[in-house]
Coordinates of C-alpha atoms and ligand atoms in Angstrom, one line a residue:
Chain L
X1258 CA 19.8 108.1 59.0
X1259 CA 18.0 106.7 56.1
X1260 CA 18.2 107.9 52.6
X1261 CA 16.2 107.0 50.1
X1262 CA 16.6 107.8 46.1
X1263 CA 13.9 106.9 43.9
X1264 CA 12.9 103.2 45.2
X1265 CA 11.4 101.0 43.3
X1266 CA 10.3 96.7 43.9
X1267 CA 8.8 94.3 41.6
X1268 CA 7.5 91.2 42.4
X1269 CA 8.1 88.4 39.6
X1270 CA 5.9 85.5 40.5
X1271 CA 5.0 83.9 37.5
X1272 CA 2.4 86.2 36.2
X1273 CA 1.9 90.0 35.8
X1274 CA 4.6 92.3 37.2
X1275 CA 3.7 93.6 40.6
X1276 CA 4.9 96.9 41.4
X1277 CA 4.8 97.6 45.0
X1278 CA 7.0 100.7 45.2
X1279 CA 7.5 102.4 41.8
X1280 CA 10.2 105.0 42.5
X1281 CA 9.9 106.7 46.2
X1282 CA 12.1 109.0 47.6
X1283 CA 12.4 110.2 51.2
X1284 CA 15.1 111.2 53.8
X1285 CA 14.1 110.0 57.5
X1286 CA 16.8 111.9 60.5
X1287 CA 18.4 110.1 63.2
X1288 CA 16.2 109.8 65.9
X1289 CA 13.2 110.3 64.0
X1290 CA 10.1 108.8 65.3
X1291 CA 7.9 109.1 62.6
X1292 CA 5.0 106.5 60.5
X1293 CA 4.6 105.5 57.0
X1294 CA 0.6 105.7 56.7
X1295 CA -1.6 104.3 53.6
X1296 CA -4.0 102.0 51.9
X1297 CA -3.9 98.2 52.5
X1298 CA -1.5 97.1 49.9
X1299 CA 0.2 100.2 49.4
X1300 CA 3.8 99.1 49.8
X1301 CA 4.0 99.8 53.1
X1302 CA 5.5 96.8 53.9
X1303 CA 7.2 96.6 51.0
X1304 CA 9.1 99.3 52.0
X1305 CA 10.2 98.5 55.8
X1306 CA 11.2 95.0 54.4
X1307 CA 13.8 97.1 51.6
X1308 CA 15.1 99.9 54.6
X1309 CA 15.3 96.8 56.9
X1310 CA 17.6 94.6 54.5
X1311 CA 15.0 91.8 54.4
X1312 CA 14.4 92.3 50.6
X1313 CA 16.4 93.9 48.0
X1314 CA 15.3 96.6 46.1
X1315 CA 14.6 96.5 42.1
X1316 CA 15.6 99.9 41.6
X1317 CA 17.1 102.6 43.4
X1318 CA 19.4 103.8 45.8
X1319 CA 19.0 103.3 49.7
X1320 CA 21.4 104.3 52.0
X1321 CA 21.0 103.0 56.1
X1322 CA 23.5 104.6 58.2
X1323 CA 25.9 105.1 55.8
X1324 CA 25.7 101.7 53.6
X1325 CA 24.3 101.0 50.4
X1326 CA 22.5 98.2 51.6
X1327 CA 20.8 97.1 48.2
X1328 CA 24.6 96.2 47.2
X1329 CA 24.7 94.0 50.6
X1330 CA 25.3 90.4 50.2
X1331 CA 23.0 88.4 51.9
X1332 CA 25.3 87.3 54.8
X1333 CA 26.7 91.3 54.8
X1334 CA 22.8 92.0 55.0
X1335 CA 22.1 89.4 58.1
X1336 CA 25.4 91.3 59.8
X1337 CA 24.5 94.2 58.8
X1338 CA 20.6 93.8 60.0
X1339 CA 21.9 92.2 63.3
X1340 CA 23.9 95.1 63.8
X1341 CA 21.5 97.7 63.9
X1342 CA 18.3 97.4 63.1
X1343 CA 15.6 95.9 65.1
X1344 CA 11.9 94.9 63.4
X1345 CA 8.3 94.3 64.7
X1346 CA 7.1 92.1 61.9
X1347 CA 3.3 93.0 61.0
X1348 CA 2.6 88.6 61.5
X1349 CA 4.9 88.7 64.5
X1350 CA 7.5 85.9 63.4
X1351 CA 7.7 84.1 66.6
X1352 CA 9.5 80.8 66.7
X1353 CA 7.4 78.4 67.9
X1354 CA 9.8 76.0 69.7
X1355 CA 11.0 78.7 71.6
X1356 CA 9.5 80.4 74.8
X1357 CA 8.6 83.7 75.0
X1358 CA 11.5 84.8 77.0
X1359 CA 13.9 82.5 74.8
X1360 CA 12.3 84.3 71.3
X1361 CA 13.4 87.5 73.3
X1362 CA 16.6 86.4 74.4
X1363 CA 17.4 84.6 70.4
X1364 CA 18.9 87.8 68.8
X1365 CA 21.5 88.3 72.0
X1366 CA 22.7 84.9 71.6
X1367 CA 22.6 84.5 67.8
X1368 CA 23.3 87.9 66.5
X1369 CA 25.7 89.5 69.0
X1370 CA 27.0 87.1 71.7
X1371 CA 26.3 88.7 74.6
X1372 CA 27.3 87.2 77.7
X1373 CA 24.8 85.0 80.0
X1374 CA 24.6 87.7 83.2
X1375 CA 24.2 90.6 81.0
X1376 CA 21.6 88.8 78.5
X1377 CA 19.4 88.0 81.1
X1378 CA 19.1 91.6 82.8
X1379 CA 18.6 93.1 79.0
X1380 CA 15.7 89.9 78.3
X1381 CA 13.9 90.5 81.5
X1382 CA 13.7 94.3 81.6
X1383 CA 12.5 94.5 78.2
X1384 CA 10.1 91.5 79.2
X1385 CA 8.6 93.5 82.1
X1386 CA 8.4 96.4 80.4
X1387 CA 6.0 95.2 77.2
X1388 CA 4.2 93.3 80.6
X1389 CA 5.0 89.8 79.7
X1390 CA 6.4 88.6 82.8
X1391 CA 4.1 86.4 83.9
X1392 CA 3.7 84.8 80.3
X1393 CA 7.4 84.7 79.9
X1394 CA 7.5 80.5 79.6
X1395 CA 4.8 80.1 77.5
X1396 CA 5.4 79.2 73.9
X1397 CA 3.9 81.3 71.0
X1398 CA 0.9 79.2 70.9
X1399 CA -0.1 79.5 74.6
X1400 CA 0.0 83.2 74.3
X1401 CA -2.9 85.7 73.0
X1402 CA -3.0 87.5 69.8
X1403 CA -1.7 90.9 71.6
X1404 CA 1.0 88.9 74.2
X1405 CA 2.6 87.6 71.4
X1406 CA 2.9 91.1 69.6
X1407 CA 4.6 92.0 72.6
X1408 CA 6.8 89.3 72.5
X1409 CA 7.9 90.5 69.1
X1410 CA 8.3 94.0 70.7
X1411 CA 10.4 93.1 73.2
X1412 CA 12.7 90.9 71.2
X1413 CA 13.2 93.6 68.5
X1414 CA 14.1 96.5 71.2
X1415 CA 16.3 93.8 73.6
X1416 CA 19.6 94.6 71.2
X1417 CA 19.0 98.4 71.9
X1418 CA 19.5 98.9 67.9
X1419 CA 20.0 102.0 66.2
X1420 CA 16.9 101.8 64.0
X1421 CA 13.6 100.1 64.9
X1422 CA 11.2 99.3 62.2
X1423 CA 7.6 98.3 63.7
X1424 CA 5.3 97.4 61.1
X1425 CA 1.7 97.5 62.7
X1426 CA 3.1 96.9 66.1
X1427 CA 0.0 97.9 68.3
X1428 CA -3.0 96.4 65.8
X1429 CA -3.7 93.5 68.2
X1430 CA -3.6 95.7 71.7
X1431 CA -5.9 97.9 73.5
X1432 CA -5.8 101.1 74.3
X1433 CA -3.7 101.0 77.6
X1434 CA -1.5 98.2 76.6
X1435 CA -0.8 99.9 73.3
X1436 CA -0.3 103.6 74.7
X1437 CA 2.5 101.8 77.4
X1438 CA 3.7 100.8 74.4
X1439 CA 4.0 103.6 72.8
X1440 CA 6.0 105.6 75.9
X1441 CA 8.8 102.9 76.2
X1442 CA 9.4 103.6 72.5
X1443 CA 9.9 107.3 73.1
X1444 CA 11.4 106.4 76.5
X1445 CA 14.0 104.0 74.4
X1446 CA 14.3 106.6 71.7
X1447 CA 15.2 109.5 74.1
X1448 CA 17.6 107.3 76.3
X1449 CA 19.2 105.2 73.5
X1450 CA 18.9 108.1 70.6
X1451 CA 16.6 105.3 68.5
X1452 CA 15.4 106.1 65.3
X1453 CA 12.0 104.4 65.1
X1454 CA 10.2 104.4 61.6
X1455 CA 6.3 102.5 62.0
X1456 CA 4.4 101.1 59.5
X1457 CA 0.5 101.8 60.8
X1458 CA -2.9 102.6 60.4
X1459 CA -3.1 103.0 64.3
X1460 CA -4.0 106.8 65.1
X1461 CA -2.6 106.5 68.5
X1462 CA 0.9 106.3 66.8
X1463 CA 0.1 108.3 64.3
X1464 CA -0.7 110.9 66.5
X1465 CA 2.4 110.2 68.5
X1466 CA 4.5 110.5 65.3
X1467 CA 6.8 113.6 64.5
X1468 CA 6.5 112.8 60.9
X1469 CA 3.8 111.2 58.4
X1470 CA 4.7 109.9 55.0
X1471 CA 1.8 108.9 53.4
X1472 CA 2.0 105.5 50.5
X1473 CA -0.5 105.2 48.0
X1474 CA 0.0 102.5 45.1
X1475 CA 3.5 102.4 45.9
X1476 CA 3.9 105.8 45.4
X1477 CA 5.1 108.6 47.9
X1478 CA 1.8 110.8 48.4
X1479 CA 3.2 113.7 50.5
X1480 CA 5.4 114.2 53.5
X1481 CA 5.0 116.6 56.4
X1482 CA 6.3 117.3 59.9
X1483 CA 4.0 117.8 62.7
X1484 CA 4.4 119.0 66.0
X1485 CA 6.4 116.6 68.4
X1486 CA 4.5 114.7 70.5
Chain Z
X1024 CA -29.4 83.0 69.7
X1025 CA -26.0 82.3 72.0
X1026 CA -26.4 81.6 75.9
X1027 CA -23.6 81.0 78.2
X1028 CA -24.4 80.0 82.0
X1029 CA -21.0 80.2 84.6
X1030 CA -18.8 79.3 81.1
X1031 CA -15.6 79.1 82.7
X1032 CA -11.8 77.3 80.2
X1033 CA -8.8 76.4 82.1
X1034 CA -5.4 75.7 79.9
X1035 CA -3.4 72.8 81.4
X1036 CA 0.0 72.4 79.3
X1037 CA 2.2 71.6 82.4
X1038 CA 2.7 74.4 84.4
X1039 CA 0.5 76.3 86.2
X1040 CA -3.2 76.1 84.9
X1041 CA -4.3 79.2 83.2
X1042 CA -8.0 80.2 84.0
X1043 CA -8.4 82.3 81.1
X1044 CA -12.7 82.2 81.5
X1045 CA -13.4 82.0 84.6
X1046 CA -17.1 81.6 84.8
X1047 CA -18.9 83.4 82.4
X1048 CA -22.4 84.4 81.6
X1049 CA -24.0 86.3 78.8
X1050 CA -27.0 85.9 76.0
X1051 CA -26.6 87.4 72.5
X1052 CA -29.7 87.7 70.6
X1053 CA -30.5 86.6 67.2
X1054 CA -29.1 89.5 64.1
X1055 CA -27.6 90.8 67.3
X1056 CA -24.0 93.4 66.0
X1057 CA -22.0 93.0 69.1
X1058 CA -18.8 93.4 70.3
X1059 CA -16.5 91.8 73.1
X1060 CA -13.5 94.1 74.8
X1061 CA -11.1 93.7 76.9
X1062 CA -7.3 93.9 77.7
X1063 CA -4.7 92.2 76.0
X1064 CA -4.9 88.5 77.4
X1065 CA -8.5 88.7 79.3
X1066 CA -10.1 86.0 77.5
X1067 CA -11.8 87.5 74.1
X1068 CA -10.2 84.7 71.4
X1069 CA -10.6 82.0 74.4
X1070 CA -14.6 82.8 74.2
X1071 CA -15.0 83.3 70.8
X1072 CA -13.2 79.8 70.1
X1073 CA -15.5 77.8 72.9
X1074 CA -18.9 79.5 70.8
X1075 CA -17.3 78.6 67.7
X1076 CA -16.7 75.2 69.1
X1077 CA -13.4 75.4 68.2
X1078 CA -12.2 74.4 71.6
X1079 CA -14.5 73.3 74.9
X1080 CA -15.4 74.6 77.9
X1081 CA -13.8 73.2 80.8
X1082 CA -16.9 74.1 82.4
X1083 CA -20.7 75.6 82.5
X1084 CA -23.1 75.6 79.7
X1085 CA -22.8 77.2 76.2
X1086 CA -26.3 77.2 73.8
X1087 CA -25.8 77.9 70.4
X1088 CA -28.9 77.9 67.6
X1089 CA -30.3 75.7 70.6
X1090 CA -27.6 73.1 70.5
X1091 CA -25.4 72.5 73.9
X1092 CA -21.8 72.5 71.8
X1093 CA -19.9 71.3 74.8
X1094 CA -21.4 68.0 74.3
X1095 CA -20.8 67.8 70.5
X1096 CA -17.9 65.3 69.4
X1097 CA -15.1 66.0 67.4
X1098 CA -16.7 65.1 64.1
X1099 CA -20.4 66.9 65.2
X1100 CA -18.4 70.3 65.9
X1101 CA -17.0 70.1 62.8
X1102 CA -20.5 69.8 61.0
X1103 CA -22.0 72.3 62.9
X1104 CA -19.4 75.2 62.9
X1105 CA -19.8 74.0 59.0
X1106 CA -23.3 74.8 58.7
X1107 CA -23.6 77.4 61.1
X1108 CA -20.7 79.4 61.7
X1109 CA -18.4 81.4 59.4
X1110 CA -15.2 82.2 61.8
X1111 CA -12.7 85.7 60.8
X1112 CA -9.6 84.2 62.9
X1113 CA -7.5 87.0 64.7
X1114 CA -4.2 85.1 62.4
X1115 CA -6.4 85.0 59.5
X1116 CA -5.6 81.3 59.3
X1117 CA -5.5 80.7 55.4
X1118 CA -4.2 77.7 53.5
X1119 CA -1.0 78.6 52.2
X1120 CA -0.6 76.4 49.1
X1121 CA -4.1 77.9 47.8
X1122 CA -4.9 81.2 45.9
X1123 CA -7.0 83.9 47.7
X1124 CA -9.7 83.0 45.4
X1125 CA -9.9 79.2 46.3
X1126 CA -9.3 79.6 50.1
X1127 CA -13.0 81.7 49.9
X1128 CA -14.1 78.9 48.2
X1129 CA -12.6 75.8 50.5
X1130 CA -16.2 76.0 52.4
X1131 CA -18.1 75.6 49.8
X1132 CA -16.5 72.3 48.4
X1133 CA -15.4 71.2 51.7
X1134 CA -18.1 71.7 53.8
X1135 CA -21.3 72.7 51.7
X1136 CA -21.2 70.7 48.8
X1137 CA -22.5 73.8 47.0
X1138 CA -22.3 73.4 42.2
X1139 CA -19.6 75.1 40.7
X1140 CA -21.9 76.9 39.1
X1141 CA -23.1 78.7 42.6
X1142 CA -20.0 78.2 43.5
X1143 CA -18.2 80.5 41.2
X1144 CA -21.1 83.1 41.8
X1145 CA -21.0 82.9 45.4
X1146 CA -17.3 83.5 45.7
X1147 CA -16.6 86.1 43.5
X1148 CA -19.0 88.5 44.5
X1149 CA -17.6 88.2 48.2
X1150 CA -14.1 88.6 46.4
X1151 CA -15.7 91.8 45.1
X1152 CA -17.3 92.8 48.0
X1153 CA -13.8 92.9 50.4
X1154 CA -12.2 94.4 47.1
X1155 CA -9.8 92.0 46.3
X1156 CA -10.9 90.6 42.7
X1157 CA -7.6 92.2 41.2
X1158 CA -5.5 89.9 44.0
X1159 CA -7.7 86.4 43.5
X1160 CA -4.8 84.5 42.3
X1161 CA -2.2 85.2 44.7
X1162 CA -1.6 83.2 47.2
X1163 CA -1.3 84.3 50.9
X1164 CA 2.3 84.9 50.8
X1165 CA 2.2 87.1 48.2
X1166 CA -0.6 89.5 49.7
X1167 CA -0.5 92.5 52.5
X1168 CA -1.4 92.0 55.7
X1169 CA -4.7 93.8 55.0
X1170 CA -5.4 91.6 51.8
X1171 CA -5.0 88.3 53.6
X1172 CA -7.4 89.8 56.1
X1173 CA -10.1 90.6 53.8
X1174 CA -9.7 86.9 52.4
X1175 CA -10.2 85.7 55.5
X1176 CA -13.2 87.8 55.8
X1177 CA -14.6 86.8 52.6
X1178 CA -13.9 83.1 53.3
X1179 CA -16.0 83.1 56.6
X1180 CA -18.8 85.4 54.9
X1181 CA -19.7 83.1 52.1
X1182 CA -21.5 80.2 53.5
X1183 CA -23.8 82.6 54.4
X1184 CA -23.4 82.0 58.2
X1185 CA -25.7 82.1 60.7
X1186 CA -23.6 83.6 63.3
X1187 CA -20.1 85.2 62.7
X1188 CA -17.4 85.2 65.3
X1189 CA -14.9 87.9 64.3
X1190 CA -11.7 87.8 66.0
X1191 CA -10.3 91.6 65.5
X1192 CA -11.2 91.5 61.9
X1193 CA -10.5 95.0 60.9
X1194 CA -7.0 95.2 62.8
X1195 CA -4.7 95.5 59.4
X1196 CA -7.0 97.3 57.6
X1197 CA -6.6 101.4 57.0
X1198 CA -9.5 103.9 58.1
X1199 CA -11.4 103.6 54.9
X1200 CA -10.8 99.8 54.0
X1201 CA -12.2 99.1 57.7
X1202 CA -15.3 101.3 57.0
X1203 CA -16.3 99.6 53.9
X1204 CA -15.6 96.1 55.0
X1205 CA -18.2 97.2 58.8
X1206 CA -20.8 98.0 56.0
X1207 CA -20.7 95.3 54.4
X1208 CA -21.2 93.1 57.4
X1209 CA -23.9 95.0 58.4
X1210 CA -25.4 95.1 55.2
X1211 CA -25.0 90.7 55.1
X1212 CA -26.6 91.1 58.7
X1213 CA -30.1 92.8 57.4
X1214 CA -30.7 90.8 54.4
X1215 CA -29.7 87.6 56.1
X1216 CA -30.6 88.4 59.3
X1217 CA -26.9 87.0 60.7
X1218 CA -25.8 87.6 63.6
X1219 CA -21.9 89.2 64.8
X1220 CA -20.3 88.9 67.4
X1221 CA -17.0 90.6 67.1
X1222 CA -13.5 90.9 69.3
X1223 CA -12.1 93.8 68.9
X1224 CA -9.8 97.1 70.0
X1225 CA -10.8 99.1 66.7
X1226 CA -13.2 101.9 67.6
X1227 CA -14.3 101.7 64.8
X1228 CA -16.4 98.7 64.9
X1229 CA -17.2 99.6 69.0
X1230 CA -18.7 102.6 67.5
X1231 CA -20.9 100.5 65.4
X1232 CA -21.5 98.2 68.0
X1233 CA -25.7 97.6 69.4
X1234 CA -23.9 96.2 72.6
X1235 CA -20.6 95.8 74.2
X1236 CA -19.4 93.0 76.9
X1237 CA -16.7 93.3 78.6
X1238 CA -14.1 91.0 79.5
X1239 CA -11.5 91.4 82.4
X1240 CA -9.2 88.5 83.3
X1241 CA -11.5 86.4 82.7
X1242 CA -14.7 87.7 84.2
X1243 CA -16.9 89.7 82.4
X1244 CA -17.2 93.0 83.7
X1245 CA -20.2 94.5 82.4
X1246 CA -22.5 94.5 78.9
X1247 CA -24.7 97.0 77.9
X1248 CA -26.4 98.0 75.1
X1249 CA -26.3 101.4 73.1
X1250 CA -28.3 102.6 70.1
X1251 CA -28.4 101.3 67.0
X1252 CA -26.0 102.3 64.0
Ligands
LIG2628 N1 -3.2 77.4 74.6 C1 -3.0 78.1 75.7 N2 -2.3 77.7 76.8 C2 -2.1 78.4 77.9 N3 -2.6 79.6 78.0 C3 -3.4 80.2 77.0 C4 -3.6 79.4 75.9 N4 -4.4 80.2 75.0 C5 -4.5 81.4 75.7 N5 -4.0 81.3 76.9 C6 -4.0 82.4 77.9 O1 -5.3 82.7 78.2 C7 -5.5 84.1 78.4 C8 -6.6 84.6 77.5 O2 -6.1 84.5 76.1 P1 -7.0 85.0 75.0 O3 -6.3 84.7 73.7 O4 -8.4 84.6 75.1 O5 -6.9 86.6 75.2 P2 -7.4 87.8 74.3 O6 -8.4 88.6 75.2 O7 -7.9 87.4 73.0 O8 -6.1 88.7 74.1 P3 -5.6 89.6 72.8 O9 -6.4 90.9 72.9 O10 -4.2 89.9 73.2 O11 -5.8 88.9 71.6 C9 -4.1 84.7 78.2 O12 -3.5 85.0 79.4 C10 -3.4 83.7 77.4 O13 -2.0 83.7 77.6
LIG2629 N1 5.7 88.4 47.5 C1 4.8 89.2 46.8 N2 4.5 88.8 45.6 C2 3.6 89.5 44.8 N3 3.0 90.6 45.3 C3 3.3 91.0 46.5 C4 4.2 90.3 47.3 N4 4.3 91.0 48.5 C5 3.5 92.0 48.4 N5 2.9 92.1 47.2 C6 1.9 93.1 46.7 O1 2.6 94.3 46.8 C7 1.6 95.3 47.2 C8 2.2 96.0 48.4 O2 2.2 95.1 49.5 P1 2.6 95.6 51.0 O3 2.6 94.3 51.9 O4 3.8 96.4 51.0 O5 1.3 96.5 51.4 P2 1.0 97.2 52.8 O6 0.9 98.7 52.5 O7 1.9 96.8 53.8 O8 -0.5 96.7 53.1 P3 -1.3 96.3 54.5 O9 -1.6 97.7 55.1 O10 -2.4 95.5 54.0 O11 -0.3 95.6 55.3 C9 0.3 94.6 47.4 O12 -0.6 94.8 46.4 C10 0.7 93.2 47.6 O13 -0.3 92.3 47.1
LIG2630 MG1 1.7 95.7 55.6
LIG2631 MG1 -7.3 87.6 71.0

């Protein structure tokens, strides 16, 4: 599904050159469900942001299902994003006006007008299964640290996408909450044929995960397939 | 060096009241290394933020370094979570318009009074000690997830606190990053005899933990102390 031919980012920001990915490639199969695992600061990010058309690469070629997406305009890249890829930011993202169940529902409305009936069963299954229910008209800031990462869950999974990014999705939830979690991915992934990529230093997905690709100073360490899980 | 007697925190924004404490009590000895767990949405950040006197109880007692901080005013709490408290926030909480280096150094100038001389000193050996002298003049948008952690880290280490509340400080941060960072708490914790209290999933610092208390919708469920680490 994704396709990636020596990768590279910079960030320009007034001083020294930062480069957070200097040349990375990788291949990741539909349906994967595998984790990008490394140092703080070793482009992790960097990299979901690039697959995920939230940033544009420096150098490189990536392909996502089929499309160049570092030649994507930025409204071609918001279609394109909308389309098929849903993200678990690593700060969550929430909007702050909005309820819980209305930053779930947002992406239905905005991104692929679906209709009222229909949007509400998708919002409120995916709400009951991350267990937010009863928190579902609270507002980010009435919510815990780990209620609103499940917020962000649930809104990136309610457009059944074809590719999930999660970047650190389970760092603010304990074990049970986090391994519930973890089955409604594969659940979503075996039902829905998902591709799910994660971004993590969280063992319990790393353990989960079919494949590892390990980042180090923005270079691609190794890669390796284990056992599926 | 903390007491709590039937410590109980009701939110009231409209709807429902949420109890999220719902009568606690507990006593956490001086240079005590301890750690709250819990569930997702029991009440760890609500508890941490009444001892910090970031928020108040809506009822029961809370001692800290001898002082009843339900009583203080706006203005005292600020002086005395000044003085005494160094707070890692579970959203890190940073200032975004300053660099890494001069949001570790806000408390000194803001709340200390500390020379520039000191100052400088002061800071960047903390900036050392969370390894993130080569990042000191980003700012917070321009670092990882686990940078802006460690800055947060750094920033509620270098008053030299008596007591530091860590709200799930280690949660961004990769195996070996986490380690070093648990090290040198405890190392701050012998030669200034300070005292943690943490909030955390990460077994890693449970591990590490002298005693655990844990929290269950609100009630804590049990404490108990293991050996030494
Ligand atoms: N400002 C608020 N208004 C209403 N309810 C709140 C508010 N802050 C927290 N709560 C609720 O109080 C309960 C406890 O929240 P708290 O943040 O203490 O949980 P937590 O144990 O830190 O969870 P996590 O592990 O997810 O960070 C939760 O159900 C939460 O939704
Ligand atoms: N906007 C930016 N400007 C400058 N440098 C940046 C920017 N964003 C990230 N970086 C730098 O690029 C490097 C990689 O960052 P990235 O966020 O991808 O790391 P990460 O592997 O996700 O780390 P963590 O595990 O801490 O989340 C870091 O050194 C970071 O400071
Ligand atoms: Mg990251
Ligand atoms: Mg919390």
């Amino acid at each position: 599904l994704i396709t990636g031919q020596d990768v590279s980012k910079v960030y320009h920001n007034g001083g020294v050159p930062i480069e957070a990915l200097k040349g990375v490639s990788f291949s990741i199969e539909k349906e994967a469900f595998v984790s990008v695992v490394g140092p703080s600061g070793s482009g992790k990010t960097t990299l979901l942001n690039l697959i995920g058309c939230l940033d544009k690469p420096s150098g490189g070629r990536l392909l996502v299902a089929g499309t160049d997406v570092a030649g994507l305009g930025r409204t071609d890249a918001a279609i394109f994003r909308g389309s098929h890829i849903g993200f678990i930011f690593q700060s969550f993202n929430l909007i702050p006006v909005l309820t819980a169940y209305e930053n779930v529902e947002y992406p239905l409305i905005m991104v692929q007008n679906v209709p009222a009936a229909q949007r509400r069963r998708q919002v409120q299954d995916l709400i009951a299964a991350v267990g937010m229910s009863d928190q579902q008209t609270k507002r980010p800031d009435q919510l815990s640290g780990g209620q609103k990462q499940r917020v962000a869950i649930a809104r990136a999974l309610v457009t059944h996408p074809q590719l999930v990014l999660a970047d650190e999705p389970t760092a603010n939830l304990d074990h049970d909450t986090a391994m519930g979690i973890i089955r409604l991915m594969k659940g979503i992934r075996k039902e829905l044929q998902t591709t799910f990529v994660f971004s993590t230093h969280d063992v319990r997905i790393i353990d989960e995960a079919e494949g590892i690709y390990r980042i180090e100073d923005g270079l691609l360490k190794e890669s390796h397939n284990q056992g599926g899980g």
